[in-house]
CSV table of C-alpha atoms and ligand atoms in Angstrom, one decimal:
chain,number,residue,atom,x,y,z
Q,1,MET,CA,44.0,-12.4,42.4
Q,2,CYS,CA,42.9,-13.8,45.8
Q,3,GLY,CA,44.8,-13.0,49.5
Q,4,ILE,CA,45.6,-16.0,51.9
Q,5,VAL,CA,45.7,-15.7,55.5
Q,6,GLY,CA,46.6,-18.4,58.1
Q,7,ILE,CA,47.1,-17.9,62.2
Q,8,TYR,CA,49.6,-20.4,64.3
Q,9,SER,CA,48.3,-19.6,68.0
Q,10,ASN,CA,47.6,-21.4,71.0
Q,11,LYS,CA,44.6,-19.6,71.9
Q,12,ASP,CA,40.6,-19.2,69.6
Q,13,ILE,CA,41.5,-17.2,66.6
Q,14,ALA,CA,38.6,-17.1,64.6
Q,15,LYS,CA,38.0,-12.9,65.4
Q,16,GLU,CA,41.9,-12.3,64.1
Q,17,LEU,CA,41.5,-14.5,60.9
Q,18,TYR,CA,38.4,-12.7,60.6
Q,19,TYR,CA,40.1,-9.4,61.1
Q,20,SER,CA,42.8,-9.7,59.6
Q,21,LEU,CA,40.6,-11.0,56.3
Q,22,TYR,CA,39.0,-7.7,56.8
Q,23,SER,CA,42.6,-6.3,55.8
Q,24,ILE,CA,43.3,-8.0,52.8
Q,25,GLN,CA,40.1,-7.9,50.9
Q,26,HIS,CA,41.5,-5.2,48.2
Q,27,ARG,CA,42.4,-8.8,47.1
Q,28,GLY,CA,38.7,-10.6,46.3
Q,29,GLN,CA,35.5,-9.3,46.7
Q,30,GLU,CA,33.7,-12.6,45.1
Q,31,SER,CA,33.7,-15.1,48.2
Q,32,CYS,CA,35.4,-15.9,51.5
Q,33,GLY,CA,36.3,-18.2,53.6
Q,34,ILE,CA,38.2,-19.9,57.3
Q,35,ALA,CA,39.2,-22.9,58.1
Q,36,ILE,CA,39.6,-23.4,61.6
Q,37,SER,CA,41.3,-26.3,63.5
Q,38,ASN,CA,40.2,-27.9,67.1
Q,39,GLY,CA,43.7,-29.7,67.7
Q,40,ASP,CA,41.3,-32.7,66.4
Q,41,ASN,CA,38.8,-31.4,63.5
Q,42,ILE,CA,38.7,-28.8,61.2
Q,43,ASN,CA,35.7,-26.4,61.3
Q,44,TYR,CA,35.1,-24.0,58.1
Q,45,LYS,CA,32.4,-21.5,57.1
Q,46,LYS,CA,32.8,-20.2,53.5
Q,47,ASP,CA,30.5,-18.4,51.3
Q,48,MET,CA,29.8,-16.0,48.2
Q,49,GLY,CA,30.3,-11.8,49.3
Q,50,LEU,CA,32.4,-9.7,51.4
Q,51,VAL,CA,34.2,-11.2,54.9
Q,52,GLY,CA,31.5,-8.5,56.7
Q,53,ASP,CA,28.7,-10.3,55.4
Q,54,VAL,CA,29.3,-13.7,55.5
Q,55,PHE,CA,30.5,-13.9,58.7
Q,56,LYS,CA,28.4,-13.7,62.0
Q,57,GLU,CA,29.9,-13.2,65.5
Q,58,SER,CA,27.8,-16.3,66.5
Q,59,GLU,CA,29.3,-18.4,63.8
Q,60,LEU,CA,33.0,-17.2,64.6
Q,61,ALA,CA,32.4,-18.0,68.4
Q,62,ASN,CA,31.4,-21.7,66.6
Q,63,LEU,CA,34.7,-21.3,65.0
Q,64,LYS,CA,37.1,-23.3,67.8
Q,65,GLY,CA,40.6,-23.3,67.3
Q,66,SER,CA,43.8,-22.6,67.6
Q,67,ILE,CA,45.3,-23.0,64.2
Q,68,GLY,CA,43.6,-21.7,61.3
Q,69,ILE,CA,43.5,-20.9,57.9
Q,70,GLY,CA,41.4,-18.0,55.7
Q,71,HIS,CA,40.9,-16.3,52.2
Q,72,VAL,CA,39.4,-13.9,49.8
Q,73,ARG,CA,38.7,-14.7,46.7
Q,74,TYR,CA,38.4,-13.1,43.0
Q,75,SER,CA,38.0,-15.7,40.3
Q,76,THR,CA,41.1,-15.7,37.6
Q,77,ALA,CA,40.7,-20.0,37.0
Q,78,GLY,CA,37.4,-21.5,38.2
Q,79,GLY,CA,34.5,-20.1,37.9
Q,80,SER,CA,32.4,-17.7,40.6
Q,81,HIS,CA,30.7,-19.9,42.4
Q,82,LEU,CA,30.1,-21.2,46.1
Q,83,ALA,CA,31.7,-25.0,45.0
Q,84,ASN,CA,35.3,-22.7,44.1
Q,85,CYS,CA,35.3,-20.7,47.6
Q,86,GLN,CA,37.9,-21.5,50.0
Q,87,PRO,CA,39.7,-22.7,52.2
Q,88,LEU,CA,39.2,-26.1,50.3
Q,89,VAL,CA,38.9,-28.3,53.1
Q,90,GLY,CA,39.2,-32.4,52.8
Q,91,ARG,CA,40.5,-36.1,54.0
Q,92,CYS,CA,43.2,-38.5,53.5
Q,93,ARG,CA,45.2,-41.8,55.5
Q,94,LYS,CA,42.7,-40.4,58.4
Q,95,ARG,CA,43.6,-36.3,58.9
Q,96,GLU,CA,42.3,-33.9,57.5
Q,97,LEU,CA,43.9,-31.3,55.6
Q,98,ALA,CA,42.8,-27.2,54.6
Q,99,LEU,CA,44.5,-25.3,52.1
Q,100,ALA,CA,44.0,-21.7,50.8
Q,101,HIS,CA,45.7,-20.3,47.5
Q,102,ASN,CA,47.1,-17.5,45.5
Q,103,GLY,CA,48.2,-17.7,42.4
Q,104,ASN,CA,47.5,-19.3,38.6
Q,105,LEU,CA,48.9,-22.3,38.1
Q,106,VAL,CA,49.6,-22.8,34.2
Q,107,ASN,CA,49.3,-26.7,34.3
Q,108,ALA,CA,46.3,-27.1,36.2
Q,109,ASN,CA,44.4,-28.6,33.4
Q,110,TYR,CA,47.0,-31.2,32.0
Q,111,LEU,CA,47.3,-31.7,36.0
Q,112,ARG,CA,42.8,-32.2,35.9
Q,113,ASP,CA,43.4,-34.4,32.9
Q,114,MET,CA,45.7,-36.3,34.8
Q,115,LEU,CA,44.2,-36.9,38.1
Q,116,GLU,CA,41.1,-37.4,35.8
Q,117,GLU,CA,42.6,-40.9,34.3
Q,118,ASP,CA,43.3,-42.2,37.9
Q,119,GLY,CA,39.9,-42.4,38.5
Q,120,TYR,CA,39.3,-38.8,41.1
Q,121,MET,CA,36.3,-36.7,40.5
Q,122,PHE,CA,36.7,-33.0,40.8
Q,123,GLN,CA,34.0,-30.9,42.7
Q,124,ALA,CA,34.8,-27.9,41.2
Q,125,ASN,CA,36.9,-26.0,38.0
Q,126,SER,CA,39.4,-24.1,40.1
Q,127,ASP,CA,43.6,-25.3,39.8
Q,128,THR,CA,43.3,-25.3,43.7
Q,129,GLU,CA,41.5,-28.0,44.0
Q,130,VAL,CA,43.8,-30.4,41.9
Q,131,ILE,CA,47.0,-29.2,44.3
Q,132,LEU,CA,44.3,-30.2,47.1
Q,133,TYR,CA,44.2,-33.2,45.3
Q,134,ILE,CA,48.0,-34.4,44.0
Q,135,LEU,CA,49.1,-33.5,48.0
Q,136,ALA,CA,46.6,-36.1,48.7
Q,137,ARG,CA,47.7,-38.5,46.5
Q,138,TYR,CA,51.7,-38.3,47.8
Q,139,TYR,CA,50.7,-37.7,51.6
Q,140,LYS,CA,51.9,-40.7,52.9
Q,141,GLY,CA,52.5,-39.0,56.8
Q,142,ASP,CA,54.9,-36.1,55.3
Q,143,ILE,CA,53.1,-33.1,55.1
Q,144,VAL,CA,56.5,-31.6,54.1
Q,145,GLU,CA,58.1,-34.5,51.8
Q,146,SER,CA,54.3,-34.3,50.0
Q,147,ILE,CA,54.5,-30.3,49.1
Q,148,LYS,CA,57.9,-30.8,47.8
Q,149,ILE,CA,56.7,-33.8,45.5
Q,150,THR,CA,53.6,-31.3,44.5
Q,151,MET,CA,55.9,-28.3,43.9
Q,152,ASP,CA,57.3,-30.6,41.3
Q,153,TYR,CA,54.3,-31.6,40.0
Q,154,ILE,CA,52.0,-28.1,40.1
Q,155,LYS,CA,53.8,-25.0,37.6
Q,156,GLY,CA,53.2,-21.3,37.8
Q,157,ALA,CA,52.1,-19.0,40.0
Q,158,TYR,CA,51.5,-20.0,44.1
Q,159,SER,CA,51.6,-18.9,47.7
Q,160,LEU,CA,49.5,-21.1,49.6
Q,161,VAL,CA,48.3,-21.7,53.2
Q,162,ILE,CA,47.4,-25.2,54.7
Q,163,MET,CA,46.5,-26.4,58.0
Q,164,GLY,CA,46.6,-29.5,59.1
Q,165,GLU,CA,44.9,-30.6,62.9
Q,166,ASP,CA,48.2,-29.6,64.4
Q,167,GLU,CA,49.9,-27.8,61.9
Q,168,LEU,CA,50.6,-24.8,59.3
Q,169,VAL,CA,52.5,-24.5,56.5
Q,170,ALA,CA,53.2,-21.8,54.3
Q,171,VAL,CA,54.5,-22.0,51.3
Q,172,ARG,CA,55.9,-19.6,47.8
Q,173,ASP,CA,56.3,-21.0,44.4
Q,174,PRO,CA,60.0,-21.2,43.5
Q,175,HIS,CA,59.3,-17.6,41.7
Q,176,GLY,CA,57.8,-16.2,44.4
Q,177,PHE,CA,55.4,-14.5,42.1
Q,178,ARG,CA,52.4,-13.7,44.7
Q,179,PRO,CA,53.2,-12.4,48.0
Q,180,LEU,CA,53.2,-14.2,50.9
Q,181,VAL,CA,54.7,-12.9,55.1
Q,182,LEU,CA,55.2,-14.1,57.7
Q,183,GLY,CA,54.7,-11.8,60.9
Q,184,LYS,CA,54.5,-13.4,64.7
Q,185,LYS,CA,52.5,-12.0,67.8
Q,186,GLY,CA,53.7,-13.2,71.0
Q,187,ASP,CA,53.9,-16.7,70.9
Q,188,GLU,CA,51.7,-17.0,67.6
Q,189,TYR,CA,52.9,-17.1,64.0
Q,190,ILE,CA,50.7,-15.4,61.8
Q,191,PHE,CA,51.6,-15.8,57.3
Q,192,ALA,CA,49.5,-13.1,54.8
Q,193,SER,CA,49.1,-12.3,52.1
Q,194,GLU,CA,49.8,-8.9,52.7
Q,195,ASN,CA,51.4,-7.1,56.1
Q,196,CYS,CA,48.2,-4.9,56.3
Q,197,ALA,CA,47.1,-8.5,57.8
Q,198,ILE,CA,49.7,-8.7,60.5
Q,199,ASP,CA,50.6,-5.0,61.4
Q,200,ILE,CA,46.2,-4.8,62.2
Q,201,LEU,CA,46.4,-7.7,64.7
Q,202,GLY,CA,49.3,-5.6,66.6
Q,203,GLY,CA,51.5,-8.1,65.4
Q,204,GLU,CA,55.3,-7.6,63.8
Q,205,VAL,CA,56.6,-8.5,60.3
Q,206,ILE,CA,59.1,-10.5,60.3
Q,207,ARG,CA,59.6,-11.6,57.1
Q,208,ASP,CA,58.7,-12.4,53.5
Q,209,VAL,CA,58.9,-16.1,52.7
Q,210,GLU,CA,61.4,-17.0,50.6
Q,211,PRO,CA,60.8,-18.7,46.9
Q,212,GLY,CA,60.6,-22.2,46.7
Q,213,GLU,CA,60.2,-21.7,50.7
Q,214,ILE,CA,58.1,-24.3,52.5
Q,215,ILE,CA,57.9,-23.3,56.8
Q,216,VAL,CA,55.7,-25.0,58.6
Q,217,ALA,CA,54.4,-23.8,62.3
Q,218,LYS,CA,54.1,-26.9,65.0
Q,219,ASP,CA,54.9,-27.7,68.1
Q,220,GLY,CA,55.3,-23.7,68.3
Q,221,LYS,CA,57.6,-23.8,66.5
Q,222,LEU,CA,58.9,-22.7,62.7
Q,223,LYS,CA,61.1,-24.4,61.1
Q,224,SER,CA,62.1,-23.7,57.4
Q,225,TYR,CA,62.4,-25.6,54.4
Q,226,PHE,CA,63.4,-25.5,50.6
Q,227,TYR,CA,61.9,-27.7,47.7
Q,228,SER,CA,64.6,-29.5,46.4
Q,229,GLU,CA,67.9,-29.0,47.3
Q,230,ASN,CA,69.6,-28.4,44.0
Q,231,TYR,CA,67.1,-25.2,44.0
Q,232,LYS,CA,68.7,-22.1,42.7
Q,233,PRO,CA,66.1,-19.1,43.9
Q,234,VAL,CA,64.9,-17.2,40.8
Q,235,LYS,CA,62.9,-14.3,42.3
Q,236,ARG,CA,60.5,-13.2,39.8
Q,237,SER,CA,58.7,-11.3,42.3
Q,238,CYS,CA,54.7,-9.6,40.1
Q,239,ILE,CA,55.6,-6.2,39.7
Q,240,PHE,CA,51.8,-5.3,39.2
Q,241,GLU,CA,51.2,-5.7,43.3
Q,242,HIS,CA,53.4,-3.2,43.4
Q,243,ILE,CA,51.8,-1.1,40.8
Q,244,TYR,CA,48.3,-2.0,41.3
Q,245,PHE,CA,46.7,-4.7,43.3
Q,246,ALA,CA,48.9,-4.1,46.9
Q,247,ARG,CA,47.7,-1.7,49.8
Q,248,ASN,CA,49.6,1.4,49.5
Q,249,ASP,CA,51.4,0.3,52.9
Q,250,ALA,CA,52.7,-2.9,51.2
Q,251,THR,CA,56.3,-4.3,51.7
Q,252,ILE,CA,56.4,-6.9,49.5
Q,253,ASP,CA,59.9,-8.1,48.9
Q,254,ASN,CA,61.7,-5.0,50.3
Q,255,VAL,CA,59.9,-2.9,48.2
Q,256,ASN,CA,57.3,-0.5,50.1
Q,257,ALA,CA,54.3,-0.3,47.3
Q,258,TYR,CA,53.5,3.7,48.5
Q,259,ASP,CA,57.2,4.9,47.7
Q,260,PHE,CA,57.9,3.0,44.7
Q,261,ARG,CA,54.0,4.8,43.0
Q,262,VAL,CA,55.4,7.9,44.5
Q,263,LYS,CA,58.5,7.9,43.3
Q,264,CYS,CA,56.9,6.5,39.3
Q,265,GLY,CA,55.1,9.9,39.7
Q,266,GLU,CA,57.9,11.7,39.9
Q,267,VAL,CA,60.3,9.9,37.7
Q,268,LEU,CA,57.4,10.6,34.8
Q,269,ALA,CA,57.4,14.1,35.8
Q,270,LYS,CA,60.9,15.2,35.3
Q,271,ASP,CA,61.7,16.9,31.9
Q,272,GLU,CA,57.8,17.1,31.1
Q,273,ASP,CA,56.9,21.0,30.3
Q,274,ILE,CA,53.0,20.6,30.1
Q,275,LYS,CA,51.4,23.8,30.5
Q,276,ALA,CA,48.5,22.5,33.2
Q,277,ASP,CA,47.3,24.2,36.2
Q,278,ILE,CA,46.1,21.1,38.6
Q,279,VAL,CA,47.5,17.7,39.0
Q,280,VAL,CA,44.3,15.0,39.4
Q,281,PRO,CA,45.2,10.9,40.5
Q,282,VAL,CA,42.4,9.0,40.4
Q,283,PRO,CA,41.2,7.6,43.3
Q,284,ASP,CA,42.4,5.4,44.9
Q,285,SER,CA,44.7,3.6,42.3
Q,286,GLY,CA,46.6,6.9,41.3
Q,287,TRP,CA,46.8,8.9,44.7
Q,288,ALA,CA,50.6,8.0,45.3
Q,289,GLY,CA,51.3,8.3,41.6
Q,290,ALA,CA,49.6,12.1,41.4
Q,291,VAL,CA,51.4,12.8,44.8
Q,292,GLY,CA,54.6,12.2,43.0
Q,293,TYR,CA,54.1,13.8,39.8
Q,294,SER,CA,53.2,17.3,42.1
Q,295,ASN,CA,56.0,17.4,44.0
Q,296,GLU,CA,58.6,16.9,40.6
Q,297,SER,CA,56.9,19.6,38.8
Q,298,LYS,CA,55.5,21.7,41.7
Q,299,LEU,CA,52.1,21.8,39.9
Q,300,PRO,CA,49.7,21.9,43.2
Q,301,LEU,CA,47.8,18.7,44.1
Q,302,SER,CA,43.5,18.7,43.3
Q,303,GLU,CA,40.9,16.0,44.1
Q,304,GLY,CA,39.3,16.3,40.8
Q,305,LEU,CA,37.1,13.0,41.2
Q,306,VAL,CA,35.3,12.0,44.4
Q,307,LYS,CA,34.8,8.3,44.6
Q,308,ASN,CA,32.0,6.6,45.9
Q,309,ARG,CA,33.3,4.8,48.9
Q,310,TYR,CA,31.1,2.1,48.8
Q,311,VAL,CA,31.6,0.5,45.2
Q,312,GLY,CA,34.4,-1.9,44.7
Q,313,ARG,CA,36.8,-2.5,42.9
Q,314,THR,CA,35.7,-1.1,39.3
Q,315,PHE,CA,37.9,-3.4,37.5
Q,316,ILE,CA,36.6,-7.2,39.2
Q,317,LYS,CA,33.5,-6.6,37.4
Q,318,PRO,CA,32.8,-9.6,35.3
Q,319,THR,CA,31.6,-8.4,32.2
Q,320,GLN,CA,32.1,-4.7,30.0
Q,321,GLU,CA,28.9,-3.7,30.3
Q,322,GLU,CA,29.1,-3.7,34.2
Q,323,ARG,CA,32.6,-2.7,34.3
Q,324,GLU,CA,31.7,0.9,32.1
Q,325,ILE,CA,28.4,1.0,35.2
Q,326,GLY,CA,30.5,0.6,37.5
Q,327,VAL,CA,33.2,3.7,36.8
Q,328,LYS,CA,30.8,5.7,36.3
Q,329,ILE,CA,29.0,5.0,40.2
Q,330,LYS,CA,32.4,4.5,41.6
Q,331,LEU,CA,33.6,8.1,40.2
Q,332,ASN,CA,31.7,11.9,40.2
Q,333,PRO,CA,34.2,15.0,38.9
Q,334,LEU,CA,34.3,18.0,40.8
Q,335,SER,CA,33.2,20.3,38.0
Q,336,ASN,CA,34.0,23.5,40.7
Q,337,VAL,CA,37.4,21.8,40.9
Q,338,VAL,CA,38.2,21.4,37.2
Q,339,LYS,CA,35.7,23.4,35.1
Q,340,GLY,CA,38.0,25.5,32.9
Q,341,LYS,CA,41.4,24.1,34.3
Q,342,SER,CA,44.3,22.0,32.1
Q,343,ILE,CA,44.1,19.3,33.9
Q,344,VAL,CA,47.3,16.1,34.6
Q,345,LEU,CA,45.2,13.3,34.9
Q,346,VAL,CA,47.5,10.8,37.0
Q,347,ASP,CA,46.6,6.7,37.0
Q,348,ASP,CA,48.6,3.5,38.0
Q,349,SER,CA,47.8,1.4,34.6
Q,350,VAL,CA,45.7,1.5,31.7
Q,351,VAL,CA,44.5,-2.6,30.9
Q,352,ARG,CA,41.6,-2.7,28.5
Q,353,GLY,CA,41.2,1.4,28.4
Q,354,THR,CA,37.4,1.5,29.5
Q,355,THR,CA,37.8,3.6,32.8
Q,356,SER,CA,40.4,6.6,31.1
Q,357,LYS,CA,38.2,6.6,28.3
Q,358,LEU,CA,35.4,6.9,30.6
Q,359,ILE,CA,36.7,9.2,33.6
Q,360,VAL,CA,38.1,11.5,30.4
Q,361,LYS,CA,34.9,12.5,29.2
Q,362,SER,CA,32.8,13.0,32.6
Q,363,LEU,CA,36.3,15.4,33.0
Q,364,ARG,CA,35.4,17.3,29.7
Q,365,ASP,CA,31.7,17.1,30.3
Q,366,ALA,CA,32.3,18.8,33.8
Q,367,GLY,CA,34.6,21.5,31.8
Q,368,ALA,CA,38.2,20.7,32.2
Q,369,SER,CA,39.7,22.4,29.4
Q,370,GLU,CA,42.6,20.2,28.5
Q,371,ILE,CA,43.8,16.9,29.8
Q,372,HIS,CA,46.9,15.7,30.3
Q,373,LEU,CA,46.8,11.6,31.0
Q,374,ARG,CA,50.0,10.2,32.8
Q,375,ILE,CA,50.0,6.8,33.4
Q,376,THR,CA,52.8,5.6,36.0
Q,377,SER,CA,53.6,1.9,34.5
Q,378,PRO,CA,54.4,1.3,31.0
Q,379,PRO,CA,51.3,-0.4,28.5
Q,380,VAL,CA,50.2,-3.3,29.5
Q,381,GLN,CA,50.6,-5.7,26.4
Q,382,TYR,CA,50.3,-9.3,27.3
Q,383,SER,CA,48.1,-11.5,29.3
Q,384,CYS,CA,49.1,-12.6,33.0
Q,385,TYR,CA,49.2,-16.5,33.4
Q,386,TYR,CA,49.7,-16.1,36.8
Q,387,GLY,CA,46.8,-14.8,38.6
Q,388,ILE,CA,46.3,-10.8,38.0
Q,389,ASP,CA,43.2,-10.7,36.2
Q,390,THR,CA,44.5,-9.2,32.7
Q,391,PRO,CA,42.0,-10.4,29.9
Q,392,HIS,CA,42.9,-11.8,26.4
Q,393,ARG,CA,45.6,-9.9,24.9
Q,394,SER,CA,43.2,-9.0,21.9
Q,395,ASN,CA,41.4,-7.1,25.3
Q,396,LEU,CA,44.4,-5.9,25.5
Q,397,ILE,CA,44.2,-1.5,23.8
Q,398,ALA,CA,48.4,-1.9,24.1
Q,399,SER,CA,49.0,-5.5,22.4
Q,400,GLY,CA,49.4,-4.3,18.8
Q,401,ASN,CA,48.5,-0.2,19.3
Q,402,ASP,CA,50.5,2.9,19.7
Q,403,VAL,CA,50.7,5.9,22.2
Q,404,GLU,CA,49.1,7.7,19.6
Q,405,TYR,CA,46.4,5.3,19.2
Q,406,ILE,CA,45.8,4.6,22.7
Q,407,ARG,CA,45.3,8.5,23.2
Q,408,GLU,CA,43.0,9.2,20.9
Q,409,TYR,CA,40.4,6.0,21.8
Q,410,ILE,CA,40.8,7.7,25.3
Q,411,GLY,CA,40.3,10.9,24.5
Q,412,CYS,CA,42.8,12.8,25.7
Q,413,ASP,CA,45.1,15.7,25.1
Q,414,SER,CA,48.5,14.0,25.7
Q,415,LEU,CA,49.5,10.9,26.7
Q,416,LYS,CA,52.8,9.7,28.4
Q,417,PHE,CA,53.3,6.0,29.9
Q,418,LEU,CA,56.3,5.2,32.1
Q,419,ASP,CA,59.0,3.5,30.5
Q,420,ILE,CA,60.1,-0.4,31.7
Q,421,ASP,CA,63.3,0.4,33.0
Q,422,LEU,CA,62.7,3.5,34.1
Q,423,MET,CA,60.4,1.5,36.1
Q,424,VAL,CA,62.3,-1.2,37.8
Q,425,GLU,CA,64.8,1.3,38.5
Q,426,ALA,CA,62.2,3.0,41.2
Q,427,THR,CA,61.8,0.1,42.6
Q,428,GLU,CA,65.9,0.8,43.4
Q,429,ASN,CA,66.6,-2.7,43.0
Q,430,LYS,CA,64.9,-4.0,45.7
Q,431,ALA,CA,64.0,-7.1,44.1
Q,432,THR,CA,63.5,-9.3,40.4
Q,433,PHE,CA,60.3,-8.8,39.2
Q,434,CYS,CA,57.6,-10.5,36.9
Q,435,LYS,CA,57.1,-8.1,34.1
Q,436,ALA,CA,55.4,-10.2,32.0
Q,437,CYS,CA,52.2,-8.1,31.4
Q,438,PHE,CA,54.8,-4.8,29.9
Q,439,ASP,CA,57.8,-7.6,28.4
Q,440,GLY,CA,55.9,-10.9,27.2
Q,441,ASP,CA,58.8,-12.5,28.8
Q,442,TYR,CA,57.3,-15.1,30.5
Q,443,PRO,CA,59.5,-16.8,33.8
Q,444,VAL,CA,57.2,-20.2,33.5
Q,445,LYS,CA,55.7,-21.2,29.8
Q,446,LYS,CA,52.4,-21.3,29.7
Q,447,LEU,CA,52.9,-25.3,27.5
Q,448,ASP,CA,49.9,-27.6,26.1
Q,449,ARG,CA,49.7,-30.9,26.9
Q,450,GLU,CA,51.8,-32.2,24.3
Q,451,GLU,CA,54.7,-29.6,25.3
Q,452,LEU,CA,54.2,-31.3,28.8
Q,453,LEU,CA,53.6,-34.4,28.1
Q,454,SER,CA,56.8,-34.2,26.6
Q,455,CYS,CA,59.4,-32.4,29.0
B,1,AMP,P1,40.6,-0.5,31.9
B,1,AMP,O1,42.2,0.6,31.6
B,1,AMP,O2,39.7,0.2,32.1
B,1,AMP,O3,41.0,-1.9,31.5
B,1,AMP,O4,41.0,-0.1,33.2
B,1,AMP,C1,42.4,-0.2,34.4
B,1,AMP,C2,42.1,-0.2,35.5
B,1,AMP,O5,41.8,-1.0,35.8
B,1,AMP,C3,43.0,1.3,36.2
B,1,AMP,O6,43.3,2.4,36.5
B,1,AMP,C4,43.3,0.2,37.5
B,1,AMP,O7,43.0,1.3,38.3
B,1,AMP,C5,42.5,-1.4,37.3
B,1,AMP,N1,43.1,-2.6,36.8
B,1,AMP,C6,44.3,-2.5,36.3
B,1,AMP,N2,44.5,-4.1,36.0
B,1,AMP,C7,43.8,-4.8,37.0
B,1,AMP,C8,43.8,-6.1,37.3
B,1,AMP,N3,43.8,-6.9,36.7
B,1,AMP,N4,42.6,-6.0,38.4
B,1,AMP,C9,42.3,-4.6,38.4
B,1,AMP,N5,41.8,-4.0,38.6
B,1,AMP,C10,43.2,-3.4,37.6
């Protein structure tokens, strides 16, 4: 998963890009980068690490220019190393192009083979480089035409910001898997993965970029195109963005993450008859759901787990061992709150089950008498091909195991997940979603080379 930002302005924008990237740091913490055009050239700085660590004030001052893009990365395709940091910047036909990508292609390997057979030499192993090379291959002077051709080739999830020396382009794949919003501040146009990147600049959100849409900011104006005339939008916005990934203040495809999360907690509490004392959220991802559960059940909401604010997302650690120690460092029970209490523990999702198991154990060690785990989403049974880093199916606790098995593994007294249809209802049907991680219904199939060749 990653976060992207693009700003088109008529004044220096390095600081604005920096602040907006800072606001979407939760979308990727491995590396970050900014590329800025001064009208003639594109200059950039990218490195491994967090936004606040990578960019020094003096370096930002050197990045002069009024059009720019930025990226924060959590690797889901291609390793976590410098060569895969974005934005990617390249030269073709006497001009420079920079590109930043959020999402995962499902046919990147096939396209890479195809390009390698044509003599292309890759510097890294991310799917994003494939996009840049196809774009360059078909660029004959009209960026929109080359993007349309590229969109015919690339399959899967991609929200992109692409920059030439004098233009900024935002692209969302035909299913709109990953979010991309358009905002405005005075004469300035801003594209970002989440609205917080626009809000913090004092800008105003205009709308989501539509699935299959290409928006070009050039000569002070915006122009919108669709990738194909025959194309009919088939929006499949990722429901997991709303469940977990996006910030509580995100509104994506008309669904506000906080409202949705609260609603899911309320729905989960309906018809429940648990004799519990308190509702405890797993910070931070379980807070909104716990508010909803508490509203509906009338059980008091208590802070039973203290979070170390200086630790990033637990999940965002490459190995199982690191994830386990990560949970311990991150969350500590408040024993004076939980001791002797029957607790409804609320979290947003169970993936491997590691986090919940460790939290339940620590609450028991702190003296909780009963722990009833409530998850504000259905069991994750299938891997995501579109950029949410769910592990292989064999590592998903809910794949092939029923709720009773999961309850026993986690060690809680009772366990309940949100029903998939009720979850969709909680969005008030404001959009149509990809929920493949729950039901295995993949809007774009992951094809192997033979299947692709026969298409
Ligand atoms: P686990 O069940 O131990 O794999 O971890 C699940 C927890 O990690 C949930 O409580 C979520 O808050 C968080 N989480 C779930 N899915 C993801 C994901 N794809 N990327 C990062 N964190 C996630």
